[in-house]
Amino acid sequence: MSERQVVKIQSRNTKETLRLGEIIGKSLNPGSIVGINGNLGAGKTVLVKGMAKGLGVEEEINSPTFVIVNCYEGRVPFYHFDLYRISSKDELLDIGYEELFFGEGIAAVEWADRVKGVFPEDAISIEIETPESDQESMETTRKINFEGSKEWVLLFKSMAEQASLA
């Protein structure tokens, strides 16, 4: 396994969160898996919408809360999972997640922490934190922690800096 690193970025508003997602999408290669965690309303789907844009997806991105996964076409297939209603690896096996995770597409997985033991060691992990106080900033400010291989983190951080987001 390659060395892992973390980069922490503060997003001040929805537009910045979308832009960070777009940068993520542009930095990914076929076979990439991105697990995204955070409270309800933290901005997970906003980040995924940005990822889709960075991957060249032109369709409107909707959260697949009830269908578990939505599939989109961009520069590579893009699979958007929402595991909020999933409680076991067996439920994921029933929908054939392995074909989507380990194929030539890219998978973005909201509520990734709901199911243990399905993510490879090289998966990218994103944690979105909302402020505990200050109601006004809760609506927009987010602390986002990105963890992945050293190579990916350096590429992502460089792209985010160029966009004046890191």
CSV table of C-alpha atoms in Angstrom, one decimal:
chain,number,residue,atom,x,y,z
A,1,MET,CA,0.0,0.0,0.0
A,2,SER,CA,1.3,3.5,-0.8
A,3,GLU,CA,1.7,6.1,1.9
A,4,ARG,CA,-1.4,8.0,2.7
A,5,GLN,CA,-1.7,11.7,3.4
A,6,VAL,CA,-4.4,14.1,4.5
A,7,VAL,CA,-5.2,17.6,3.3
A,8,LYS,CA,-7.7,19.8,5.1
A,9,ILE,CA,-9.5,22.5,3.3
A,10,GLN,CA,-12.2,24.9,4.5
A,11,SER,CA,-15.1,25.6,2.1
A,12,ARG,CA,-16.8,28.9,2.8
A,13,ASN,CA,-19.9,28.2,0.6
A,14,THR,CA,-21.7,25.8,-1.7
A,15,LYS,CA,-20.0,27.3,-4.7
A,16,GLU,CA,-16.6,26.4,-3.3
A,17,THR,CA,-17.7,22.9,-2.3
A,18,LEU,CA,-18.9,22.3,-5.9
A,19,ARG,CA,-15.6,23.6,-7.2
A,20,LEU,CA,-13.7,21.2,-4.8
A,21,GLY,CA,-15.8,18.4,-6.2
A,22,GLU,CA,-15.0,19.4,-9.7
A,23,ILE,CA,-11.3,19.4,-8.9
A,24,ILE,CA,-11.7,15.9,-7.4
A,25,GLY,CA,-13.4,14.7,-10.5
A,26,LYS,CA,-10.6,16.0,-12.7
A,27,SER,CA,-8.0,14.4,-10.5
A,28,LEU,CA,-9.4,10.8,-10.6
A,29,ASN,CA,-8.5,7.9,-12.8
A,30,PRO,CA,-10.7,5.0,-13.9
A,31,GLY,CA,-11.1,2.6,-11.0
A,32,SER,CA,-11.0,5.3,-8.3
A,33,ILE,CA,-13.3,4.9,-5.4
A,34,VAL,CA,-14.2,7.9,-3.2
A,35,GLY,CA,-15.9,7.4,0.2
A,36,ILE,CA,-17.7,10.5,1.5
A,37,ASN,CA,-18.9,10.9,5.1
A,38,GLY,CA,-20.6,13.7,7.0
A,39,ASN,CA,-23.8,14.5,8.8
A,40,LEU,CA,-27.2,15.0,7.1
A,41,GLY,CA,-26.9,18.3,5.2
A,42,ALA,CA,-23.1,18.4,5.3
A,43,GLY,CA,-22.8,18.8,1.6
A,44,LYS,CA,-21.9,15.3,0.4
A,45,THR,CA,-24.2,15.4,-2.6
A,46,VAL,CA,-23.0,18.9,-3.5
A,47,LEU,CA,-19.5,17.6,-3.5
A,48,VAL,CA,-20.6,14.7,-5.8
A,49,LYS,CA,-22.3,17.1,-8.2
A,50,GLY,CA,-19.0,18.9,-8.5
A,51,MET,CA,-17.2,15.6,-9.1
A,52,ALA,CA,-19.7,14.7,-11.9
A,53,LYS,CA,-19.0,18.1,-13.5
A,54,GLY,CA,-15.3,17.4,-13.3
A,55,LEU,CA,-15.8,14.1,-15.0
A,56,GLY,CA,-17.8,15.6,-17.9
A,57,VAL,CA,-21.2,14.3,-16.8
A,58,GLU,CA,-23.9,16.6,-18.3
A,59,GLU,CA,-27.0,15.0,-16.6
A,60,GLU,CA,-28.5,16.4,-13.4
A,61,ILE,CA,-27.1,14.6,-10.4
A,62,ASN,CA,-29.7,13.3,-7.9
A,63,SER,CA,-29.1,11.6,-4.6
A,64,PRO,CA,-29.8,7.9,-5.0
A,65,THR,CA,-31.0,7.5,-1.4
A,66,PHE,CA,-33.8,5.1,-2.4
A,67,VAL,CA,-32.3,3.3,-5.4
A,68,ILE,CA,-28.8,3.1,-3.8
A,69,VAL,CA,-26.8,3.8,-7.0
A,70,ASN,CA,-27.2,6.1,-10.0
A,71,CYS,CA,-25.1,5.6,-13.1
A,72,TYR,CA,-23.9,8.4,-15.4
A,73,GLU,CA,-21.8,8.8,-18.5
A,74,GLY,CA,-18.9,11.2,-18.6
A,75,ARG,CA,-15.3,10.8,-19.7
A,76,VAL,CA,-15.6,7.4,-17.8
A,77,PRO,CA,-18.7,5.8,-16.3
A,78,PHE,CA,-19.6,7.5,-12.9
A,79,TYR,CA,-21.4,5.6,-10.2
A,80,HIS,CA,-23.0,7.6,-7.4
A,81,PHE,CA,-23.9,5.5,-4.4
A,82,ASP,CA,-25.8,6.5,-1.3
A,83,LEU,CA,-25.5,3.9,1.5
A,84,TYR,CA,-27.7,5.7,4.0
A,85,ARG,CA,-30.3,2.9,3.9
A,86,ILE,CA,-27.7,0.1,3.7
A,87,SER,CA,-26.7,-1.8,6.8
A,88,SER,CA,-24.5,-4.7,5.6
A,89,LYS,CA,-22.0,-5.8,3.0
A,90,ASP,CA,-24.6,-8.4,1.9
A,91,GLU,CA,-27.0,-5.8,0.8
A,92,LEU,CA,-24.3,-4.2,-1.4
A,93,LEU,CA,-23.5,-7.6,-2.8
A,94,ASP,CA,-27.1,-8.0,-3.8
A,95,ILE,CA,-26.9,-4.9,-6.0
A,96,GLY,CA,-23.6,-6.0,-7.6
A,97,TYR,CA,-21.4,-3.2,-6.2
A,98,GLU,CA,-18.2,-5.1,-7.0
A,99,GLU,CA,-18.7,-4.7,-10.7
A,100,LEU,CA,-19.1,-1.0,-10.3
A,101,PHE,CA,-16.3,-0.5,-7.7
A,102,PHE,CA,-13.7,-2.6,-9.5
A,103,GLY,CA,-14.5,-1.8,-13.2
A,104,GLU,CA,-13.3,1.0,-15.4
A,105,GLY,CA,-15.5,3.7,-13.9
A,106,ILE,CA,-15.3,5.9,-10.9
A,107,ALA,CA,-17.4,5.4,-7.8
A,108,ALA,CA,-18.5,8.2,-5.3
A,109,VAL,CA,-20.0,6.7,-2.2
A,110,GLU,CA,-22.0,8.8,0.2
A,111,TRP,CA,-22.3,7.5,3.8
A,112,ALA,CA,-19.3,5.2,3.2
A,113,ASP,CA,-18.9,4.6,6.9
A,114,ARG,CA,-22.3,2.7,7.0
A,115,VAL,CA,-20.7,-0.5,5.6
A,116,LYS,CA,-17.3,-1.7,6.7
A,117,GLY,CA,-14.9,-3.9,4.7
A,118,VAL,CA,-16.0,-3.0,1.2
A,119,PHE,CA,-13.4,-0.3,0.4
A,120,PRO,CA,-9.9,-1.1,-0.9
A,121,GLU,CA,-7.0,0.4,0.9
A,122,ASP,CA,-6.3,2.8,-1.9
A,123,ALA,CA,-9.8,4.4,-1.8
A,124,ILE,CA,-10.0,8.1,-1.2
A,125,SER,CA,-11.7,9.1,2.0
A,126,ILE,CA,-13.5,12.5,2.5
A,127,GLU,CA,-14.9,13.7,5.8
A,128,ILE,CA,-17.1,16.8,5.7
A,129,GLU,CA,-17.5,18.6,9.1
A,130,THR,CA,-20.0,21.2,9.8
A,131,PRO,CA,-19.5,23.8,12.6
A,132,GLU,CA,-21.1,23.0,15.9
A,133,SER,CA,-22.1,26.6,16.6
A,134,ASP,CA,-22.8,29.8,14.8
A,135,GLN,CA,-26.0,29.0,12.9
A,136,GLU,CA,-25.2,31.3,10.0
A,137,SER,CA,-21.9,29.6,9.2
A,138,MET,CA,-23.4,26.2,9.6
A,139,GLU,CA,-25.3,26.8,6.4
A,140,THR,CA,-22.2,27.4,4.4
A,141,THR,CA,-18.8,26.8,6.0
A,142,ARG,CA,-17.4,23.3,5.9
A,143,LYS,CA,-14.1,21.7,7.0
A,144,ILE,CA,-13.3,19.0,4.5
A,145,ASN,CA,-10.6,16.4,5.1
A,146,PHE,CA,-9.3,14.6,2.1
A,147,GLU,CA,-7.3,11.4,2.6
A,148,GLY,CA,-5.7,9.3,-0.1
A,149,SER,CA,-2.4,8.1,-1.6
A,150,LYS,CA,0.4,10.6,-1.3
A,151,GLU,CA,0.4,11.0,-5.1
A,152,TRP,CA,-3.3,11.8,-5.3
A,153,VAL,CA,-3.3,14.2,-2.3
A,154,LEU,CA,-0.4,16.2,-3.8
A,155,LEU,CA,-2.1,16.4,-7.2
A,156,PHE,CA,-5.4,17.4,-5.7
A,157,LYS,CA,-3.8,19.9,-3.4
A,158,SER,CA,-1.9,21.5,-6.3
A,159,MET,CA,-5.1,21.8,-8.4
A,160,ALA,CA,-7.0,23.2,-5.4
A,161,GLU,CA,-4.2,25.8,-4.8
A,162,GLN,CA,-4.4,26.8,-8.5
A,163,ALA,CA,-8.1,27.4,-8.0
A,164,SER,CA,-7.3,29.4,-4.8
A,165,LEU,CA,-9.2,26.9,-2.6
A,166,ALA,CA,-6.3,25.5,-0.6
